[in-house]
Amino acid sequence: MARILIVEARFYDHLNDMLIKGARAAIKAAGHEAEVITVPGALEIPGAIALAEESGDFDGYVAIGVVIRGETYHFEIVAGESARGIMALTMDGTAIGNGILTVENEAQALIRADPAQKNKGGEAAEAALALLELRERFAA
């Protein structure tokens, strides 16, 4: 049984709740256990995952958050840099599913977050589990 850490940047409570619900369901369906921690924002997710990975307490990670485009350049920085940080960790062998939604508006986020619709939280959990399996396969 793998221990999966869901790291969420809680800003839009209702959207995060749906993403986490989907992620937890996918992890449970695969026979694994999940824990959730909260960080201030999407930019802090890669750092939190790196710290957790150093602890050796978790086998894989799911990044959860929602970044909605606003009127400033901040959207591009948060969306790009959080993805870059997650990708850098993944390239170092950390099993991470990226469930950070980067959308134009809340309507798009609702469709993607809802487990009954696009279920991006569940998909991110499945991606983390797939990478975990690959890491174990190639470690031999």
XYZ file of N, CA and C in Angstrom:
420
model
N 0.849 -1.183 0.000
C 0.000 0.000 0.000
C 0.894 1.245 0.000
N 0.634 2.131 -0.947
C 1.402 3.369 -1.055
C 0.737 4.465 -0.221
N 1.577 5.360 0.270
C 1.091 6.548 0.978
C 1.248 7.723 0.025
N 0.130 8.349 -0.304
C 0.119 9.462 -1.246
C -0.219 10.742 -0.496
N 0.576 11.769 -0.695
C 0.322 13.071 -0.088
C -0.319 13.985 -1.117
N -1.488 14.472 -0.793
C -2.162 15.476 -1.616
C -1.773 16.835 -1.049
N -1.127 17.654 -1.872
C -0.704 18.986 -1.450
C -1.598 19.987 -2.161
N -2.386 20.685 -1.369
C -3.341 21.611 -1.969
C -3.012 23.051 -1.633
N -3.193 23.914 -2.624
C -3.154 25.360 -2.431
C -4.611 25.792 -2.348
N -5.088 26.011 -1.133
C -6.514 26.282 -0.924
C -6.783 27.756 -1.137
N -7.528 28.038 -2.183
C -7.956 29.409 -2.450
C -9.443 29.420 -2.768
N -9.856 28.517 -3.634
C -11.278 28.366 -3.977
C -11.776 27.096 -3.291
N -12.321 27.249 -2.093
C -12.685 26.091 -1.267
C -13.545 25.074 -2.005
N -14.617 25.539 -2.653
C -15.548 24.611 -3.300
C -14.889 23.843 -4.442
N -13.981 24.463 -5.156
C -13.285 23.792 -6.252
C -12.254 22.808 -5.705
N -11.509 23.235 -4.703
C -10.529 22.335 -4.094
C -11.196 21.115 -3.481
N -12.342 21.333 -2.834
C -13.047 20.196 -2.237
C -13.382 19.143 -3.289
N -13.813 19.595 -4.469
C -14.130 18.646 -5.544
C -12.872 17.944 -6.057
N -11.798 18.706 -6.249
C -10.548 18.111 -6.721
C -10.025 17.070 -5.733
N -10.077 17.397 -4.460
C -9.607 16.464 -3.438
C -10.504 15.232 -3.373
N -11.794 15.433 -3.506
C -12.719 14.292 -3.504
C -12.368 13.325 -4.630
N -12.128 13.852 -5.822
C -11.757 12.999 -6.949
C -10.432 12.303 -6.737
N -9.453 13.033 -6.188
C -8.133 12.442 -5.944
C -8.223 11.345 -4.890
N -8.906 11.622 -3.794
C -9.041 10.622 -2.726
C -9.730 9.351 -3.237
N -10.768 9.528 -4.044
C -11.507 8.372 -4.564
C -10.602 7.508 -5.451
N -9.807 8.142 -6.300
C -8.912 7.384 -7.185
C -7.841 6.656 -6.380
N -7.311 7.302 -5.370
C -6.279 6.688 -4.541
C -6.862 5.510 -3.767
N -8.033 5.702 -3.192
C -8.692 4.637 -2.440
C -9.043 3.463 -3.353
N -9.556 3.753 -4.551
C -9.935 2.698 -5.492
C -8.734 1.845 -5.889
N -7.546 2.446 -5.874
C -6.329 1.713 -6.220
C -5.734 0.985 -5.007
N -6.383 1.116 -3.847
C -5.933 0.401 -2.659
C -4.850 1.099 -1.864
N -4.747 2.408 -2.022
C -3.713 3.164 -1.328
C -4.350 4.139 -0.341
N -3.514 4.795 0.458
C -4.026 5.757 1.421
C -3.521 7.156 1.085
N -4.303 8.157 1.503
C -3.980 9.544 1.186
C -4.020 10.403 2.434
N -3.177 11.410 2.416
C -3.167 12.446 3.433
C -3.173 13.780 2.700
N -3.773 14.804 3.293
C -3.852 16.116 2.658
C -3.153 17.146 3.535
N -2.324 17.982 2.913
C -1.786 19.163 3.586
C -2.114 20.381 2.740
N -2.133 21.530 3.375
C -2.477 22.775 2.696
C -1.300 23.736 2.749
N -1.030 24.373 1.624
C 0.009 25.396 1.537
C -0.647 26.708 1.093
N 0.056 27.842 1.273
C -0.568 29.140 0.978
C -1.006 29.338 -0.471
N -0.230 28.840 -1.423
C -0.574 29.061 -2.822
C 0.087 28.044 -3.727
N -0.247 28.108 -5.015
C 0.275 27.133 -5.980
C 1.794 27.190 -6.098
N 2.388 28.358 -5.897
C 3.842 28.456 -5.982
C 4.542 27.696 -4.856
N 3.839 27.457 -3.757
C 4.433 26.744 -2.631
C 4.296 25.222 -2.734
N 3.503 24.745 -3.678
C 3.288 23.301 -3.803
C 4.586 22.546 -4.098
N 5.394 22.947 -5.078
C 6.626 22.185 -5.328
C 7.559 22.149 -4.114
N 7.671 23.245 -3.399
C 8.521 23.275 -2.216
C 8.031 22.330 -1.134
N 6.716 22.303 -0.929
C 6.146 21.398 0.074
C 6.372 19.943 -0.327
N 6.227 19.641 -1.605
C 6.464 18.274 -2.075
C 7.933 17.904 -1.878
N 8.839 18.819 -2.179
C 10.263 18.549 -1.998
C 10.580 18.261 -0.528
N 10.000 19.027 0.376
C 10.215 18.796 1.807
C 9.658 17.442 2.234
N 8.460 17.128 1.764
C 7.844 15.837 2.109
C 8.650 14.682 1.544
N 9.175 14.844 0.350
C 9.973 13.785 -0.282
C 11.240 13.526 0.535
N 11.847 14.576 1.062
C 13.038 14.417 1.902
C 12.732 13.606 3.155
N 11.498 13.695 3.641
C 11.131 12.974 4.863
C 11.069 11.466 4.642
N 10.804 11.054 3.408
C 10.672 9.634 3.103
C 9.363 9.023 3.573
N 8.431 9.859 4.002
C 7.162 9.363 4.546
C 6.117 9.033 3.480
N 6.334 9.488 2.246
C 5.319 9.324 1.206
C 5.927 8.712 -0.049
N 5.079 8.003 -0.778
C 5.509 7.337 -2.002
C 5.228 8.162 -3.251
N 4.206 8.996 -3.195
C 3.824 9.804 -4.333
C 3.019 11.008 -3.874
N 2.741 11.889 -4.830
C 2.129 13.176 -4.501
C 1.108 13.577 -5.561
N 0.105 14.330 -5.097
C -0.866 14.930 -6.004
C -0.909 16.413 -5.679
N -0.649 17.236 -6.681
C -0.706 18.687 -6.536
C -2.116 19.153 -6.900
N -2.750 19.898 -5.989
C -4.121 20.358 -6.193
C -4.188 21.869 -5.996
N -4.815 22.543 -6.914
C -5.027 23.983 -6.791
C -5.787 24.496 -8.001
N -6.172 25.743 -7.915
C -6.893 26.378 -9.012
C -6.312 27.779 -9.212
N -5.883 28.053 -10.438
C -5.385 29.379 -10.792
C -6.291 29.889 -11.917
N -7.018 30.959 -11.622
C -7.936 31.547 -12.597
C -7.326 32.846 -13.110
N -7.318 32.987 -14.434
C -6.722 34.177 -15.055
C -7.403 35.439 -14.521
N -6.589 36.404 -14.196
C -7.098 37.702 -13.751
C -6.705 38.774 -14.742
N -6.591 39.979 -14.252
C -6.281 41.110 -15.119
C -4.794 41.421 -15.181
N -3.979 40.681 -14.424
C -2.549 40.979 -14.399
C -1.745 39.786 -14.908
N -0.439 39.993 -15.005
C 0.491 38.978 -15.470
C 0.705 37.887 -14.432
N 0.210 38.065 -13.233
C 0.406 37.116 -12.132
C -0.019 35.698 -12.511
N -1.083 35.561 -13.290
C -1.574 34.247 -13.717
C -0.474 33.457 -14.416
N 0.205 34.087 -15.365
C 1.246 33.406 -16.128
C 2.388 32.958 -15.225
N 2.768 33.794 -14.277
C 3.858 33.443 -13.369
C 3.465 32.251 -12.507
N 2.294 32.320 -11.892
C 1.863 31.237 -10.999
C 1.661 29.942 -11.772
N 0.973 30.016 -12.902
C 0.717 28.814 -13.693
C 2.019 28.195 -14.190
N 2.882 29.012 -14.767
C 4.121 28.499 -15.337
C 5.119 28.017 -14.306
N 5.319 28.786 -13.266
C 6.333 28.434 -12.281
C 5.921 27.262 -11.396
N 4.649 27.144 -11.089
C 4.223 25.974 -10.307
C 4.391 24.710 -11.146
N 4.038 24.782 -12.428
C 4.219 23.628 -13.321
C 5.695 23.308 -13.501
N 6.532 24.333 -13.625
C 7.974 24.125 -13.785
C 8.555 23.439 -12.552
N 8.147 23.891 -11.366
C 8.648 23.284 -10.135
C 8.237 21.828 -10.004
N 7.003 21.545 -10.352
C 6.520 20.158 -10.299
C 7.261 19.298 -11.319
N 7.444 19.826 -12.513
C 8.155 19.071 -13.549
C 9.597 18.797 -13.146
N 10.258 19.757 -12.514
C 11.646 19.551 -12.081
C 11.716 18.402 -11.074
N 10.785 18.360 -10.137
C 10.755 17.266 -9.164
C 10.454 15.936 -9.835
N 9.557 15.956 -10.793
C 9.199 14.733 -11.504
C 10.405 14.201 -12.287
N 11.153 15.098 -12.886
C 12.336 14.682 -13.641
C 13.413 14.093 -12.734
N 13.351 14.416 -11.447
C 14.284 13.839 -10.482
C 13.775 12.521 -9.909
N 12.626 12.045 -10.396
C 12.115 10.748 -9.976
C 10.986 10.775 -8.973
N 10.505 11.947 -8.626
C 9.381 12.049 -7.694
C 8.085 11.802 -8.455
N 7.237 10.931 -7.927
C 5.963 10.588 -8.581
C 4.913 11.626 -8.201
N 4.602 12.521 -9.136
C 3.659 13.617 -8.876
C 2.632 13.667 -9.992
N 1.366 13.762 -9.603
C 0.297 14.053 -10.540
C -0.082 15.513 -10.386
N -0.064 16.257 -11.479
C -0.346 17.696 -11.422
C -1.832 17.951 -11.636
N -2.519 18.291 -10.565
C -3.941 18.624 -10.624
C -4.196 20.097 -10.366
N -3.224 20.942 -10.714
C -3.423 22.387 -10.576
C -4.126 22.865 -11.834
N -5.361 23.309 -11.672
C -6.124 23.815 -12.800
C -5.666 25.225 -13.143
N -5.430 25.478 -14.403
C -5.114 26.825 -14.878
C -6.158 27.154 -15.932
N -7.094 28.010 -15.554
C -8.279 28.232 -16.377
C -8.556 29.724 -16.559
N -9.428 29.986 -17.502
C -9.823 31.362 -17.798
C -10.873 31.899 -16.826
N -11.733 30.992 -16.332
C -12.833 31.455 -15.483
C -13.323 30.323 -14.580
N -14.191 30.675 -13.642
C -14.675 29.696 -12.685
C -15.521 28.609 -13.344
N -16.255 28.953 -14.391
C -17.079 27.944 -15.072
C -16.195 26.814 -15.613
N -15.059 27.156 -16.211
C -14.132 26.130 -16.698
C -13.598 25.299 -15.535
N -13.288 25.954 -14.429
C -12.757 25.247 -13.262
C -13.786 24.274 -12.695
N -15.038 24.683 -12.626
C -16.089 23.810 -12.093
C -16.209 22.515 -12.893
N -16.187 22.627 -14.200
C -16.296 21.445 -15.062
C -15.105 20.516 -14.839
N -13.926 21.077 -14.721
C -12.709 20.275 -14.574
C -12.561 19.679 -13.171
N -13.030 20.393 -12.161
C -12.887 19.938 -10.777
C -13.919 18.885 -10.384
N -15.090 18.957 -10.942
C -16.199 18.086 -10.548
C -15.898 16.621 -10.876
N -15.895 15.745 -9.850
C -15.642 14.331 -10.107
C -16.651 13.692 -11.066
N -17.835 14.260 -11.187
C -18.846 13.720 -12.092
C -18.661 14.231 -13.525
N -17.733 15.162 -13.720
C -17.495 15.683 -15.063
C -16.065 15.339 -15.505
N -15.157 16.298 -15.553
C -13.794 16.022 -16.044
C -12.900 15.352 -14.995
N -13.201 15.522 -13.715
C -12.504 14.829 -12.617
C -10.978 14.953 -12.702
N -10.491 16.169 -12.811
C -9.046 16.379 -12.928
C -8.298 16.013 -11.645
N -8.951 16.058 -10.491
C -8.313 15.591 -9.262
C -8.058 14.094 -9.316
N -9.056 13.354 -9.794
C -8.896 11.908 -9.949
C -7.841 11.572 -10.984
N -7.824 12.319 -12.086
C -6.820 12.075 -13.121
C -5.409 12.352 -12.607
N -5.258 13.392 -11.797
C -3.941 13.708 -11.238
C -3.477 12.593 -10.305
N -4.395 12.059 -9.507
C -4.047 10.945 -8.614
C -3.648 9.720 -9.425
N -4.375 9.436 -10.484
C -4.040 8.292 -11.339
C -2.677 8.484 -11.995
N -2.358 9.723 -12.373
C -1.044 10.001 -12.967
C 0.063 9.763 -11.952
N -0.136 10.201 -10.717
C 0.863 9.973 -9.667
C 1.076 8.484 -9.445
N 0.001 7.727 -9.412
C 0.108 6.278 -9.202
C 0.796 5.593 -10.379
N 0.523 6.068 -11.591
C 1.187 5.498 -12.771
C 2.692 5.767 -12.721
N 3.078 6.974 -12.333
C 4.500 7.288 -12.218
C 5.159 6.492 -11.099
N 4.428 6.280 -10.031
C 4.949 5.466 -8.927
C 5.226 4.042 -9.398
N 4.312 3.480 -10.176
C 4.510 2.140 -10.728
C 5.727 2.096 -11.655
N 5.876 3.118 -12.484
C 7.034 3.163 -13.383
C 8.336 3.285 -12.605
N 8.332 4.120 -11.576
C 9.537 4.284 -10.759
C 9.923 2.948 -10.124
N 8.949 2.220 -9.628
C 9.223 0.915 -9.013
C 9.698 -0.090 -10.061
N 9.108 -0.035 -11.241
C 9.504 -0.970 -12.314
C 10.950 -0.758 -12.730
N 11.338 0.495 -12.903
C 12.663 0.796 -13.400
C 13.723 0.841 -12.306
N 13.330 0.729 -11.048
C 14.295 0.730 -9.942
C 15.036 -0.590 -9.837
N 14.459 -1.634 -10.418
C 15.058 -2.979 -10.292
C 16.291 -3.145 -11.131
